[in-house]
């Protein structure tokens, strides 16, 4: 079954330019991606043994994907043996329907959520709100962008595109609606304190909590959540009903596998040995005083199974650490929104078209990659991201997904440059006309089909005399 | 080994923003508790209310009296028959034990059960952990393995590796978002015995 992902209808050039024009976002992303990457280097240098755990973890993830059907069955019976309930959803719609049905059954009016890419993917909030249920994001960054009716710009720093003044004014409106005192200044501490107080009330009143999952352990029926704020803990321990929405690819077979993987998201994504809060849930509450009386796990496919037993299967090992985003020169400039998909950065370039069979993000492999391979080197799960991007480009040509003019121009270009004479002819031609297209010593435009190439690039002009020409003149005839 | 693990735990836990106190002679626990209280609660929360959920083996000490002496205005013991959500939300300090402490990551593991609660670890702005040196393990891996061996996992286990924090606003680090901004560990018992045995 083909997966469904939300998409941004604006064309790529518009999304890209909007990203490039957002100075706040570029500054914040520059700061956090650098901090994350430096931290990652430091923790791995300090604990060389961790790289062995990582490698063993990769094997565990690969083995789990190969054995997924059995693991899903095992996980489901383990969860149910502890008193939880497992629902399966083949598509995004089915997943939303399943969560809605649970909310209806328990007469839930308010839902508190912790951050989950999967719930963004299936547009859960939208579905619940359409059913008259109020949904509150509780991760600080997610809360900010929910107030602004926007989407995340980085998986780990969702509100990186907002500055303090903008956040303060969002919170002022929010405070007026909620009858609260607005934040007295735009200091990060003050704004954070406001969100803490604002959401505390909701936490205590919400009927249902919704979380994603970082890992699921089939053997024990355990779900693992990783946060730095502690909000997933509150979501999982205050409301009487808890729903965990989890992609099927999050499963690993054994408890031992979890011990290898549990540090990897934080080590690779943010350069910490472990996130401040890691929560392991293996059943509904032991007492009525805290924790959910009812626990549901909704297992979502939404296009994932399609990738199994294909050359792209390793994509399902992604632990959403964000390391590939942090090192990507394209992501660091344009930010997450430019990708027009919930999944941004290199993994988004690969996964968005794959999950949706090119219905969403078909342009990404062509436009959002410089082929530098930094992502592939950074990925702790050894996902061959850059190779996949090349494969996706090839697949696009095969399926004729590129505009015919583009295909034609690349065709002619490669014809021309596959013989020495063709190459030299193109240089002579360029030299003859390049005077028209020079700005400050660089070539900034060209006639005909080549114009598109220069929209976002420039290049040095062709030299008055190339080395080969010089060689032919001085030494060519000798000996 | 215990001593090395203690050193590593202390170094990493403190680097991650936690506070560390030690009572190598458990007789000094009340004094150490007072020091910790002054640092973490002190003037920040005068007349603080405490919600406390300790494992049975820690009940040999008079925590209620000690906490009041340190400055607590009220000490609410964990009682599943009461509305612990509201009580923990109203408290400024949560006091709990721990399953184990992992040295390598500076991590405190806690679990809820029929008689112990996890809300004191996350609702109040200050969380204080009281735990013996036997709880030290070298890594999270080891701790998790031990947990599994004890068959039947608790419904919820939490690994805490520092205060609640965020960098969601312009990348600025802020502590104390939804969970506590102040976290402290009081480690009691002698780590030296073990060390001597090793060198003998
Ligand atoms: S693709 Fe690799 S680097 Fe990127 S988020 Fe997934 S696991 Fe991390």
XYZ file of C-alpha atoms and ligand atoms in Angstrom:
687
model
C 0.000 0.000 0.000
C 1.251 3.465 -0.942
C 1.680 5.815 1.997
C 0.110 9.251 2.325
C 2.060 12.273 3.513
C 0.984 15.889 3.826
C 2.630 18.199 1.319
C 3.239 21.888 0.799
C 1.612 22.977 -2.457
C 4.118 25.771 -3.133
C 6.674 24.913 -5.821
C 10.273 24.213 -4.776
C 11.800 27.561 -5.875
C 9.281 29.425 -3.761
C 9.829 27.215 -0.704
C 13.587 27.433 -1.145
C 13.614 31.220 -1.421
C 11.351 31.566 1.626
C 13.844 29.474 3.595
C 16.824 31.467 2.386
C 15.090 34.727 3.281
C 14.356 33.684 6.890
C 17.321 35.116 8.789
C 16.144 33.917 12.225
C 15.855 30.369 11.041
C 19.227 30.348 9.353
C 20.917 31.802 12.400
C 19.276 29.385 14.859
C 19.799 26.372 12.627
C 23.425 27.320 12.161
C 23.849 27.525 15.930
C 22.071 24.305 16.882
C 23.329 22.114 14.048
C 26.890 23.151 14.865
C 26.355 22.515 18.582
C 24.827 19.107 17.865
C 27.610 18.040 15.485
C 30.399 19.175 17.819
C 28.737 17.362 20.711
C 28.437 14.195 18.682
C 32.117 14.208 17.854
C 33.001 14.739 21.515
C 30.855 11.932 22.964
C 32.102 9.367 20.459
C 35.724 10.375 21.058
C 35.258 10.033 24.810
C 33.577 6.622 24.598
C 35.078 4.683 21.712
C 33.202 1.542 22.833
C 29.985 3.258 21.835
C 30.830 2.789 18.195
C 30.723 -0.973 18.684
C 27.308 -0.686 20.298
C 26.206 1.398 17.341
C 27.393 -1.178 14.835
C 25.708 -4.013 16.702
C 22.618 -1.815 16.883
C 22.612 -1.435 13.100
C 22.644 -5.224 12.752
C 19.764 -5.499 15.210
C 17.697 -2.954 13.258
C 18.387 -4.681 9.930
C 17.476 -8.082 11.377
C 14.269 -6.653 12.830
C 13.145 -5.258 9.469
C 13.784 -8.639 7.842
C 11.662 -10.348 10.508
C 9.022 -7.676 10.913
C 5.869 -9.781 10.580
C 6.897 -12.068 13.396
C 7.995 -9.156 15.577
C 4.684 -7.356 15.127
C 2.837 -10.468 16.315
C 5.200 -10.986 19.225
C 5.066 -7.340 20.280
C 1.257 -7.327 20.123
C 0.869 -10.388 22.321
C 3.409 -9.080 24.837
C 1.613 -5.726 25.127
C -1.746 -7.465 25.452
C -0.398 -9.847 28.090
C 0.352 -6.766 30.226
C -3.112 -5.358 29.749
C -2.459 -3.015 26.796
C -4.377 -3.018 23.521
C -2.764 -3.040 20.058
C -4.462 -1.658 16.935
C -2.987 -1.927 13.467
C -3.330 0.697 10.760
C -2.279 0.114 7.152
C -2.775 3.745 6.141
C -2.648 7.231 7.648
C -6.476 7.427 7.575
C -6.833 4.145 9.431
C -4.405 5.331 12.083
C -6.315 8.578 12.620
C -9.605 6.672 12.740
C -8.184 4.283 15.336
C -7.095 7.150 17.615
C -10.413 8.926 17.117
C -12.330 5.768 18.043
C -10.315 5.401 21.252
C -10.976 9.048 22.137
C -14.700 8.618 21.495
C -14.853 5.427 23.514
C -13.353 7.217 26.535
C -15.299 10.452 25.915
C -12.136 12.480 25.646
C -12.351 16.235 25.069
C -8.752 17.313 25.520
C -5.652 15.494 24.324
C -2.073 16.322 25.345
C 0.663 15.219 22.976
C 4.393 14.824 23.054
C 6.421 15.333 19.900
C 6.039 12.652 17.256
C 7.016 12.839 13.600
C 4.607 10.021 12.820
C 1.614 11.958 14.118
C 2.709 14.857 11.884
C 2.934 12.377 9.031
C -0.633 11.106 9.509
C -1.917 14.611 10.419
C -3.433 13.348 13.616
C -4.103 16.760 15.169
C -6.104 17.795 12.171
C -8.192 14.611 12.355
C -8.849 14.921 16.083
C -9.713 18.604 15.862
C -12.161 17.899 13.044
C -13.852 15.488 15.454
C -14.224 18.296 18.015
C -11.315 17.233 20.239
C -8.864 19.868 21.435
C -5.223 18.853 20.959
C -2.277 20.464 22.712
C 1.305 19.910 21.707
C 3.456 19.980 24.833
C 7.006 19.986 23.484
C 7.934 23.669 23.759
C 8.935 24.037 20.105
C 5.866 22.156 18.920
C 3.625 24.251 21.148
C 5.051 27.422 19.602
C 4.448 26.287 16.054
C 1.021 24.922 16.899
C 0.087 28.403 18.164
C 1.432 29.853 14.908
C -0.345 27.201 12.787
C 2.940 26.156 11.236
C 4.965 22.971 10.814
C 8.387 21.978 12.260
C 11.563 23.334 10.616
C 13.925 20.727 12.143
C 12.991 17.372 13.710
C 14.822 18.290 16.890
C 14.316 22.052 16.874
C 10.818 22.502 15.441
C 10.532 26.237 16.103
C 14.023 27.185 14.909
C 12.480 29.631 12.440
C 10.850 31.775 15.131
C 12.582 34.526 17.090
C 11.901 35.521 20.709
C 9.815 38.557 19.802
C 7.582 36.479 17.551
C 7.215 33.821 20.248
C 6.381 36.406 22.863
C 3.626 37.871 20.742
C 2.187 34.403 20.068
C 2.170 33.763 23.805
C 0.514 37.112 24.494
C -2.414 36.164 22.284
C -2.418 32.728 23.868
C -2.472 34.189 27.392
C -5.389 36.457 26.542
C -7.374 33.463 25.270
C -6.535 31.351 28.305
C -7.077 34.168 30.820
C -3.469 34.003 31.998
C -0.792 36.569 32.726
C 1.295 37.125 29.559
C 5.056 36.499 29.719
C 6.644 39.645 31.237
C 9.624 39.703 28.843
C 10.976 37.981 25.756
C 13.845 36.218 27.555
C 14.032 32.510 26.680
C 13.640 31.612 30.388
C 10.552 33.728 30.820
C 8.906 32.350 27.697
C 9.720 28.802 28.789
C 8.299 29.449 32.244
C 5.106 30.756 30.697
C 4.718 27.582 28.622
C 5.350 25.432 31.680
C 2.554 27.081 33.638
C 0.217 27.276 30.697
C 0.540 23.605 29.853
C 0.580 22.340 33.422
C -3.125 23.040 33.774
C -3.887 21.231 30.559
C -1.799 18.244 31.569
C -3.819 17.840 34.738
C -7.137 18.127 32.954
C -6.527 16.217 29.730
C -8.453 12.979 29.265
C -5.958 11.356 26.941
C -2.248 11.481 26.183
C -0.733 10.729 22.771
C 2.936 9.949 22.220
C 5.057 8.614 19.414
C 7.750 6.019 20.052
C 11.498 5.858 19.508
C 11.778 2.109 19.931
C 9.479 -0.847 20.520
C 10.774 -4.103 21.977
C 8.944 -7.168 20.662
C 10.187 -9.558 23.333
C 8.921 -7.500 26.276
C 6.173 -5.371 24.711
C 7.968 -2.186 25.747
C 7.742 1.239 24.141
C 10.615 3.674 24.599
C 10.282 7.464 24.477
C 13.136 9.915 24.473
C 12.766 13.614 25.374
C 14.796 16.356 26.979
C 11.920 18.345 28.388
C 10.155 15.637 30.378
C 6.870 16.308 28.610
C 6.475 12.743 27.327
C 6.657 11.611 30.957
C 3.781 13.859 31.871
C 1.796 12.811 28.815
C 2.346 9.178 29.795
C 1.640 9.547 33.499
C -1.134 12.115 34.035
C -4.081 11.325 31.707
C -6.167 8.180 32.347
C -5.831 7.033 28.720
C -2.563 6.748 26.825
C -2.209 6.164 23.096
C 1.200 5.379 21.612
C 1.333 5.875 17.854
C 4.256 3.900 16.500
C 5.619 3.096 13.051
C 6.080 -0.641 12.528
C 9.761 -0.063 11.727
C 10.462 1.016 15.315
C 10.414 -2.586 16.524
C 13.511 -4.474 17.582
C 13.463 -8.117 18.598
C 15.135 -8.304 21.976
C 15.682 -6.286 25.117
C 19.387 -6.657 24.480
C 18.952 -4.866 21.126
C 17.398 -1.952 22.946
C 20.394 -1.673 25.261
C 22.598 -1.204 22.175
C 20.371 1.403 20.582
C 19.007 3.408 23.470
C 21.826 5.985 23.511
C 22.099 6.346 19.759
C 19.441 9.013 19.118
C 20.907 11.413 21.675
C 24.556 10.651 20.939
C 24.197 11.144 17.215
C 21.478 13.755 17.078
C 22.322 16.193 19.856
C 25.707 15.074 21.162
C 24.482 13.936 24.575
C 25.118 10.475 26.013
C 21.442 10.066 26.747
C 18.533 12.468 26.554
C 17.518 14.000 29.893
C 14.437 11.759 29.991
C 14.090 8.256 28.617
C 10.789 6.593 29.440
C 10.131 2.865 29.069
C 6.475 1.857 29.119
C 5.551 -1.811 29.387
C 1.938 -1.674 30.481
C -0.867 0.406 31.940
C -0.417 1.819 35.440
C 0.171 -0.302 38.514
C -1.997 1.987 40.643
C -4.741 4.541 40.113
C -2.572 7.308 41.555
C -0.592 7.833 38.355
C -0.269 6.552 34.844
C -2.919 5.475 32.377
C -5.643 3.006 33.344
C -5.901 2.130 29.642
C -2.966 1.895 27.224
C -3.276 1.544 23.458
C -0.571 1.116 20.859
C -1.478 1.985 17.267
C 0.989 0.352 14.861
C 1.173 2.297 11.609
C 2.400 1.128 8.198
C 1.554 4.011 5.815
C 3.850 2.918 2.990
C 6.630 1.376 5.077
C 6.052 -2.234 4.055
C 6.547 -1.270 0.428
C 10.226 -0.684 1.101
C 10.866 -4.125 2.537
C 12.884 -6.469 0.378
C 13.894 -3.628 -1.916
C 17.254 -1.922 -2.255
C 15.779 0.851 -0.091
C 15.033 -1.410 2.867
C 17.750 0.130 5.074
C 15.770 3.396 5.135
C 13.445 1.670 7.606
C 16.303 1.549 10.137
C 16.165 5.329 10.603
C 16.051 6.313 14.281
C 15.165 9.967 13.475
C 18.269 11.220 15.220
C 18.692 14.191 12.904
C 22.431 13.680 12.360
C 21.995 13.778 8.580
C 20.142 17.093 8.812
C 22.832 18.590 11.030
C 25.583 17.972 8.465
C 23.646 18.643 5.250
C 24.822 21.847 3.519
C 21.461 22.199 1.794
C 19.388 21.702 4.937
C 21.537 24.092 6.917
C 20.806 26.840 4.406
C 17.161 26.317 3.446
C 15.805 24.724 6.677
C 13.043 22.184 7.040
C 10.068 23.968 5.478
C 11.683 24.151 2.055
C 11.337 20.393 1.728
C 7.554 20.679 1.782
C 7.311 17.404 3.698
C 7.223 16.417 7.368
C 10.548 14.689 6.814
C 13.246 17.128 5.826
C 16.976 16.931 5.241
C 18.610 13.961 3.515
C 16.317 11.364 5.097
C 13.321 13.430 3.965
C 14.691 13.599 0.421
C 14.871 9.812 0.363
C 11.888 8.808 2.443
C 9.229 11.236 1.244
C 9.125 10.023 -2.374
C 9.661 6.417 -1.324
C 6.786 6.222 1.155
C 4.412 7.964 -1.242
C 5.630 6.394 -4.484
C 6.716 9.850 -5.767
C 3.308 11.423 -5.067
C 4.981 13.807 -2.610
C 8.480 15.244 -2.830
C 9.326 13.816 -6.254
C 11.420 16.914 -6.944
C 13.533 16.528 -3.793
C 16.201 14.050 -4.953
C 16.979 16.330 -7.917
C 16.949 19.725 -6.222
C 17.869 19.297 -2.555
C 21.177 17.461 -2.764
C 24.687 18.458 -3.773
C 25.955 14.842 -3.725
C 28.492 15.686 -1.036
C 27.808 12.406 0.851
C 28.068 14.087 4.290
C 24.754 12.536 5.348
C 25.776 9.019 4.510
C 28.935 9.453 6.553
C 27.015 10.888 9.512
C 24.186 8.360 9.612
C 24.607 6.093 12.662
C 22.373 3.476 11.090
C 24.589 3.243 7.991
C 21.717 4.123 5.686
C 23.120 4.679 2.199
C 21.415 8.027 1.843
C 23.521 9.522 -0.954
C 23.434 6.319 -3.004
C 19.660 6.227 -2.601
C 19.398 9.798 -3.844
C 21.236 8.772 -7.024
C 18.925 5.752 -7.384
C 15.887 7.956 -6.969
C 17.186 10.299 -9.684
C 17.588 7.311 -11.979
C 14.111 6.119 -11.114
C 12.726 9.535 -11.966
C 14.276 9.385 -15.422
C 12.925 5.871 -15.907
C 9.439 6.979 -14.925
C 9.717 10.233 -16.914
C 9.001 12.330 -13.833
C 11.243 15.206 -14.912
C 10.062 17.975 -17.243
C 10.912 16.949 -20.860
C 12.994 20.102 -21.385
C 15.192 19.116 -18.441
C 15.669 15.566 -19.665
C 16.453 16.857 -23.153
C 19.020 19.380 -21.976
C 20.881 16.830 -19.846
C 20.749 14.411 -22.751
C 22.368 16.894 -25.109
C 24.836 18.036 -22.532
C 26.064 14.492 -21.926
C 26.210 13.827 -25.687
C 28.276 16.942 -26.201
C 30.730 16.261 -23.403
C 31.264 12.574 -24.052
C 33.801 13.327 -26.818
C 36.871 15.588 -26.494
C 35.888 17.479 -29.596
C 32.368 18.090 -28.307
C 33.781 19.417 -25.047
C 36.190 21.758 -26.867
C 33.459 22.997 -29.144
C 31.281 23.885 -26.182
C 34.183 25.830 -24.653
C 34.765 27.793 -27.845
C 31.064 28.558 -28.046
C 30.929 29.655 -24.410
C 33.960 31.875 -24.915
C 32.348 33.553 -27.879
C 29.174 34.535 -26.027
C 30.124 34.706 -22.363
C 30.843 38.433 -22.436
C 27.091 39.000 -22.389
C 26.628 37.044 -19.187
C 29.465 38.194 -16.964
C 28.968 39.960 -13.649
C 31.959 40.789 -11.456
C 34.115 38.220 -13.146
C 31.629 35.342 -12.842
C 29.295 33.748 -15.355
C 25.780 34.279 -14.072
C 23.541 33.342 -16.961
C 23.388 31.608 -20.341
C 21.024 31.444 -23.286
C 18.375 28.810 -23.946
C 17.938 25.728 -21.814
C 21.105 26.424 -19.834
C 19.403 29.444 -18.269
C 17.635 27.292 -15.673
C 20.925 25.924 -14.436
C 22.135 29.409 -13.596
C 19.065 30.367 -11.591
C 20.750 29.338 -8.372
C 24.373 29.032 -9.453
C 27.232 30.912 -11.030
C 30.589 29.731 -12.314
C 33.965 31.065 -13.416
C 34.122 32.109 -17.064
C 36.003 29.993 -19.601
C 39.666 31.066 -19.682
C 41.003 33.042 -22.646
C 43.257 30.113 -23.295
C 42.743 26.699 -21.682
C 45.663 24.556 -20.618
C 45.107 22.159 -23.502
C 45.182 25.004 -25.981
C 48.328 26.357 -24.444
C 49.906 22.907 -24.576
C 49.004 22.451 -28.210
C 50.557 25.837 -29.026
C 53.838 25.347 -27.157
C 54.637 21.679 -27.099
C 51.990 19.977 -29.141
C 54.135 19.693 -32.252
C 57.426 18.914 -30.459
C 59.043 15.424 -30.414
C 35.073 -0.476 41.168
C 32.281 1.201 43.107
C 34.549 4.152 43.759
C 35.394 4.611 40.097
C 31.757 4.359 39.170
C 30.904 6.929 41.789
C 33.540 9.284 40.397
C 32.355 8.896 36.839
C 28.722 9.207 37.855
C 29.430 12.377 39.800
C 31.442 13.923 36.991
C 28.866 13.236 34.275
C 25.778 13.932 36.376
C 27.174 17.292 37.433
C 28.299 18.099 33.865
C 24.723 17.480 32.736
C 23.423 19.979 35.260
C 22.638 17.708 38.249
C 23.749 18.217 41.862
C 25.610 15.548 43.795
C 25.929 14.972 47.556
C 27.488 12.156 49.451
C 26.994 10.673 52.924
C 29.668 8.011 53.103
C 28.635 7.544 56.721
C 24.836 7.188 56.692
C 24.786 8.760 60.169
C 25.502 12.058 58.455
C 22.477 11.737 56.143
C 20.445 14.374 57.960
C 23.265 16.905 57.642
C 23.814 16.129 53.969
C 20.075 16.420 53.371
C 20.149 19.874 54.916
C 22.996 20.970 52.630
C 21.176 19.662 49.591
C 18.004 21.413 50.655
C 19.803 24.723 51.068
C 21.302 24.440 47.552
C 18.296 23.180 45.644
C 15.302 24.547 47.514
C 16.644 27.221 49.883
C 15.476 30.726 49.210
C 13.993 29.765 45.846
C 11.001 28.031 47.448
C 10.481 29.145 51.035
C 8.145 26.869 53.041
C 8.294 24.259 50.295
C 5.924 21.297 50.286
C 7.414 17.872 49.755
C 5.925 14.791 48.171
C 7.962 11.738 49.067
C 7.950 8.184 47.730
C 10.805 6.033 49.012
C 11.348 2.293 48.785
C 10.730 0.322 51.998
C 14.417 -0.119 52.861
C 14.842 3.642 53.230
C 12.039 3.967 55.748
C 14.349 3.223 58.663
C 15.259 6.912 58.730
C 12.955 9.693 59.994
C 12.643 11.578 56.685
C 9.587 13.488 57.732
C 11.359 15.045 60.732
C 14.577 15.649 58.804
C 12.806 17.368 55.926
C 10.823 19.620 58.235
C 13.986 20.507 60.039
C 15.612 21.392 56.735
C 12.751 23.765 55.991
C 9.807 21.819 54.533
C 6.382 23.134 55.473
C 4.589 19.889 54.673
C 5.678 16.329 53.860
C 3.163 14.235 51.913
C 3.962 10.523 51.747
C 3.012 8.607 48.577
C -0.424 7.118 49.087
C -2.106 5.622 46.018
C -5.534 6.017 47.589
C -5.200 9.831 47.557
C -5.239 12.251 44.606
C -1.503 12.113 44.042
C -1.724 14.028 40.754
C -2.981 17.137 42.511
C -0.747 16.673 45.541
C 2.411 16.204 43.488
C 1.488 19.156 41.265
C 1.158 21.379 44.335
C 4.516 20.337 45.814
C 7.809 22.163 45.223
C 10.007 19.178 46.044
C 9.783 15.498 45.112
C 11.875 12.943 46.996
C 12.358 9.397 45.653
C 14.771 6.482 45.664
C 16.346 4.950 42.557
C 16.701 1.502 40.995
C 20.265 2.128 39.911
C 22.710 4.845 38.890
C 24.631 4.405 35.648
C 28.103 5.936 35.781
C 28.927 6.287 32.088
C 25.912 8.427 31.230
C 25.263 10.004 34.639
C 21.822 8.445 34.746
C 19.338 7.789 37.562
C 16.829 4.992 36.899
C 13.486 5.101 38.702
C 10.397 2.900 38.450
C 6.809 3.187 39.559
C 4.965 0.360 41.264
C 1.880 -0.407 43.302
C 3.387 1.391 46.311
C 5.858 3.851 44.830
C 5.183 6.734 42.494
C 6.958 8.509 39.653
C 5.058 11.793 39.772
C 7.445 13.183 42.449
C 10.230 12.815 39.873
C 8.589 15.037 37.289
C 5.882 17.350 38.648
C 7.685 19.406 41.345
C 10.376 21.896 40.254
C 12.945 20.145 42.479
C 13.674 16.399 42.455
C 15.887 14.847 45.109
C 17.038 11.228 44.863
C 18.258 9.266 47.885
C 20.130 6.121 47.002
C 22.793 3.755 48.378
C 26.190 3.001 46.822
C 25.046 -0.565 45.965
C 22.912 0.954 43.246
C 25.920 2.073 41.164
C 26.391 0.251 37.842
C 28.932 1.078 35.129
C 26.577 1.649 32.180
C 22.959 1.992 31.173
C 23.383 -1.301 29.303
C 24.208 -3.102 32.556
C 21.389 -1.453 34.414
C 18.864 -2.358 31.762
C 20.103 -5.948 31.682
C 19.643 -6.237 35.435
C 16.160 -4.840 35.109
C 15.236 -7.464 32.552
C 16.695 -10.319 34.584
C 14.384 -9.436 37.446
C 11.553 -10.678 35.173
C 8.352 -8.795 34.673
C 9.240 -5.203 33.816
C 7.574 -2.451 35.847
C 4.891 -0.664 33.801
C 7.011 2.458 33.694
C 10.744 2.945 34.079
C 12.430 6.295 33.657
C 16.045 7.078 33.027
C 16.853 10.606 34.166
C 20.116 12.132 32.966
C 19.908 15.704 34.171
C 17.303 18.419 34.635
C 14.448 18.942 32.214
C 15.760 21.175 29.436
C 15.106 22.741 26.072
C 16.883 24.726 23.386
C 13.724 25.375 21.412
C 13.854 29.169 21.615
C 16.660 30.491 19.380
C 18.822 27.591 20.501
C 19.240 29.021 24.034
C 19.546 26.309 26.711
C 16.909 26.658 29.423
C 16.377 24.204 32.299
C 13.105 23.322 33.979
C 10.618 23.109 31.132
C 8.001 20.533 32.099
C 10.041 18.552 34.577
C 12.272 19.790 37.398
C 14.897 22.472 36.840
C 16.841 21.272 39.904
C 17.810 17.617 40.315
C 19.996 16.283 43.105
C 21.348 12.886 44.135
C 22.310 12.020 47.707
C 24.490 8.926 47.628
C 24.914 7.173 50.970
C 27.231 4.391 52.066
C 30.917 3.741 51.790
C 32.509 3.358 48.373
C 35.942 2.792 49.901
C 35.439 -0.754 51.309
C 35.062 -2.086 47.877
C 38.124 -0.230 46.660
C 40.248 -1.655 49.478
C 39.185 -5.187 48.657
C 40.312 -4.660 45.099
C 43.748 -3.345 45.997
C 44.319 -6.047 48.670
S 18.804 8.788 8.202
Fe 20.383 8.253 9.664
S 21.267 10.228 10.267
Fe 19.311 10.691 9.268
S 17.824 10.795 10.957
Fe 17.795 8.679 10.187
S 19.259 7.552 11.462
Fe 19.666 9.740 11.771
